[in-house]
PDB file of C-alpha atoms in Angstrom:
ATOM      1  CA  UNK A   1       5.303   8.764 -17.834  1.00  0.00           C
ATOM      2  CA  UNK A   2       2.312   7.795 -17.256  1.00  0.00           C
ATOM      3  CA  UNK A   3       0.372  10.509 -15.023  1.00  0.00           C
ATOM      4  CA  UNK A   4      -3.037   9.783 -12.946  1.00  0.00           C
ATOM      5  CA  UNK A   5      -5.562  11.419  -9.911  1.00  0.00           C
ATOM      6  CA  UNK A   6      -3.824   9.987  -7.049  1.00  0.00           C
ATOM      7  CA  UNK A   7      -6.281   9.691  -4.527  1.00  0.00           C
ATOM      8  CA  UNK A   8      -4.153  10.910  -2.095  1.00  0.00           C
ATOM      9  CA  UNK A   9      -2.185  13.710  -4.146  1.00  0.00           C
ATOM     10  CA  UNK A  10      -4.421  14.876  -7.117  1.00  0.00           C
ATOM     11  CA  UNK A  11      -4.096  15.294 -10.696  1.00  0.00           C
ATOM     12  CA  UNK A  12      -0.699  14.895 -12.862  1.00  0.00           C
ATOM     13  CA  UNK A  13       1.053  12.330 -10.483  1.00  0.00           C
ATOM     14  CA  UNK A  14       3.046   9.789 -11.767  1.00  0.00           C
ATOM     15  CA  UNK A  15       1.801   6.531 -11.840  1.00  0.00           C
ATOM     16  CA  UNK A  16       3.510   3.243 -12.244  1.00  0.00           C
ATOM     17  CA  UNK A  17       4.220   1.316 -15.010  1.00  0.00           C
ATOM     18  CA  UNK A  18       2.842  -1.823 -13.868  1.00  0.00           C
ATOM     19  CA  UNK A  19       0.541  -3.380 -11.720  1.00  0.00           C
ATOM     20  CA  UNK A  20       2.404  -3.641  -8.111  1.00  0.00           C
ATOM     21  CA  UNK A  21      -0.102  -6.450  -7.086  1.00  0.00           C
ATOM     22  CA  UNK A  22      -2.319  -9.003  -8.462  1.00  0.00           C
ATOM     23  CA  UNK A  23      -5.904  -9.168  -8.949  1.00  0.00           C
ATOM     24  CA  UNK A  24      -8.853  -6.636  -8.390  1.00  0.00           C
ATOM     25  CA  UNK A  25      -6.513  -4.711  -5.577  1.00  0.00           C
ATOM     26  CA  UNK A  26      -3.604  -4.333  -7.684  1.00  0.00           C
ATOM     27  CA  UNK A  27      -5.480  -2.878 -10.586  1.00  0.00           C
ATOM     28  CA  UNK A  28      -7.407  -0.354  -8.333  1.00  0.00           C
ATOM     29  CA  UNK A  29      -4.165   0.908  -7.645  1.00  0.00           C
ATOM     30  CA  UNK A  30      -2.257   0.858 -10.609  1.00  0.00           C
ATOM     31  CA  UNK A  31      -5.111   3.179 -11.636  1.00  0.00           C
ATOM     32  CA  UNK A  32      -5.294   5.599  -8.057  1.00  0.00           C
ATOM     33  CA  UNK A  33      -2.312   5.102  -6.707  1.00  0.00           C
ATOM     34  CA  UNK A  34       0.668   7.337  -7.748  1.00  0.00           C
ATOM     35  CA  UNK A  35       4.036   6.404  -7.293  1.00  0.00           C
ATOM     36  CA  UNK A  36       4.899   8.476  -4.362  1.00  0.00           C
ATOM     37  CA  UNK A  37       1.618   7.260  -2.157  1.00  0.00           C
ATOM     38  CA  UNK A  38       2.927   3.362  -3.273  1.00  0.00           C
ATOM     39  CA  UNK A  39       6.223   4.480  -1.658  1.00  0.00           C
ATOM     40  CA  UNK A  40       4.702   5.405   1.506  1.00  0.00           C
ATOM     41  CA  UNK A  41       3.130   2.226   1.585  1.00  0.00           C
ATOM     42  CA  UNK A  42       6.615   0.135   1.197  1.00  0.00           C
ATOM     43  CA  UNK A  43       8.364   1.817   3.718  1.00  0.00           C
ATOM     44  CA  UNK A  44       4.876   1.153   6.043  1.00  0.00           C
ATOM     45  CA  UNK A  45       4.600  -1.806   4.879  1.00  0.00           C
ATOM     46  CA  UNK A  46       8.237  -3.310   6.101  1.00  0.00           C
ATOM     47  CA  UNK A  47       7.232  -1.635   9.444  1.00  0.00           C
ATOM     48  CA  UNK A  48       4.133  -3.353   9.812  1.00  0.00           C
ATOM     49  CA  UNK A  49       5.328  -7.113   8.894  1.00  0.00           C
ATOM     50  CA  UNK A  50       8.540  -6.765  11.284  1.00  0.00           C
ATOM     51  CA  UNK A  51       6.781  -5.270  13.898  1.00  0.00           C
ATOM     52  CA  UNK A  52       3.830  -7.629  13.855  1.00  0.00           C
ATOM     53  CA  UNK A  53       6.467 -10.701  13.086  1.00  0.00           C
ATOM     54  CA  UNK A  54       3.815 -11.635   9.471  1.00  0.00           C
ATOM     55  CA  UNK A  55       5.382 -13.840   6.979  1.00  0.00           C
ATOM     56  CA  UNK A  56       4.372 -13.160   3.116  1.00  0.00           C
ATOM     57  CA  UNK A  57       4.870 -16.605   2.951  1.00  0.00           C
ATOM     58  CA  UNK A  58       2.011 -17.921   5.201  1.00  0.00           C
ATOM     59  CA  UNK A  59      -1.460 -17.350   3.536  1.00  0.00           C
ATOM     60  CA  UNK A  60      -3.275 -16.071   6.811  1.00  0.00           C
ATOM     61  CA  UNK A  61       0.041 -13.274   6.891  1.00  0.00           C
ATOM     62  CA  UNK A  62      -0.687 -12.466   3.597  1.00  0.00           C
ATOM     63  CA  UNK A  63      -3.886 -11.502   3.779  1.00  0.00           C
ATOM     64  CA  UNK A  64      -3.282  -9.610   6.897  1.00  0.00           C
ATOM     65  CA  UNK A  65      -1.017  -7.565   4.586  1.00  0.00           C
ATOM     66  CA  UNK A  66      -3.408  -7.257   1.941  1.00  0.00           C
ATOM     67  CA  UNK A  67      -5.903  -5.602   4.233  1.00  0.00           C
ATOM     68  CA  UNK A  68      -3.853  -3.562   5.712  1.00  0.00           C
ATOM     69  CA  UNK A  69      -2.948  -2.481   1.959  1.00  0.00           C
ATOM     70  CA  UNK A  70      -6.825  -2.066   1.346  1.00  0.00           C
ATOM     71  CA  UNK A  71      -7.236  -0.229   4.369  1.00  0.00           C
ATOM     72  CA  UNK A  72      -4.003   2.287   3.689  1.00  0.00           C
ATOM     73  CA  UNK A  73      -4.857   3.343   0.386  1.00  0.00           C
ATOM     74  CA  UNK A  74      -8.971   3.520   0.280  1.00  0.00           C
ATOM     75  CA  UNK A  75      -9.927   3.482   3.560  1.00  0.00           C
ATOM     76  CA  UNK A  76      -7.363   6.012   5.443  1.00  0.00           C
ATOM     77  CA  UNK A  77      -6.694   3.639   8.058  1.00  0.00           C
ATOM     78  CA  UNK A  78      -3.434   3.151   9.359  1.00  0.00           C
ATOM     79  CA  UNK A  79      -2.578   0.256  11.954  1.00  0.00           C
ATOM     80  CA  UNK A  80      -0.085   2.384  14.463  1.00  0.00           C
ATOM     81  CA  UNK A  81       3.250   0.905  14.055  1.00  0.00           C
ATOM     82  CA  UNK A  82       5.642   2.052  16.791  1.00  0.00           C
ATOM     83  CA  UNK A  83       8.129   4.307  14.781  1.00  0.00           C
ATOM     84  CA  UNK A  84       6.076   5.030  11.562  1.00  0.00           C
ATOM     85  CA  UNK A  85       5.077   8.967  11.412  1.00  0.00           C
ATOM     86  CA  UNK A  86       2.625   9.050   8.079  1.00  0.00           C
ATOM     87  CA  UNK A  87       3.596  11.809   5.561  1.00  0.00           C
TER      88      UNK A  87
END
């Protein structure tokens, strides 16, 4: 098991075994985001995409999703989505 110092949950958190997203953003997530925090993102991401009627296939939508990901993990900003309550 790989352990990391998670930016939300602190030391000795289980890290991911793979880089979950391409590029520098993915590398930063891999190094600083625990599996638990990543799972929170995945739950939020589904609602974010659905509520905003986004398609990851469209470059403009993908850019918005990536911005939301950066904000979620590194800025502590979560765009309100009906029905989502952060832990």
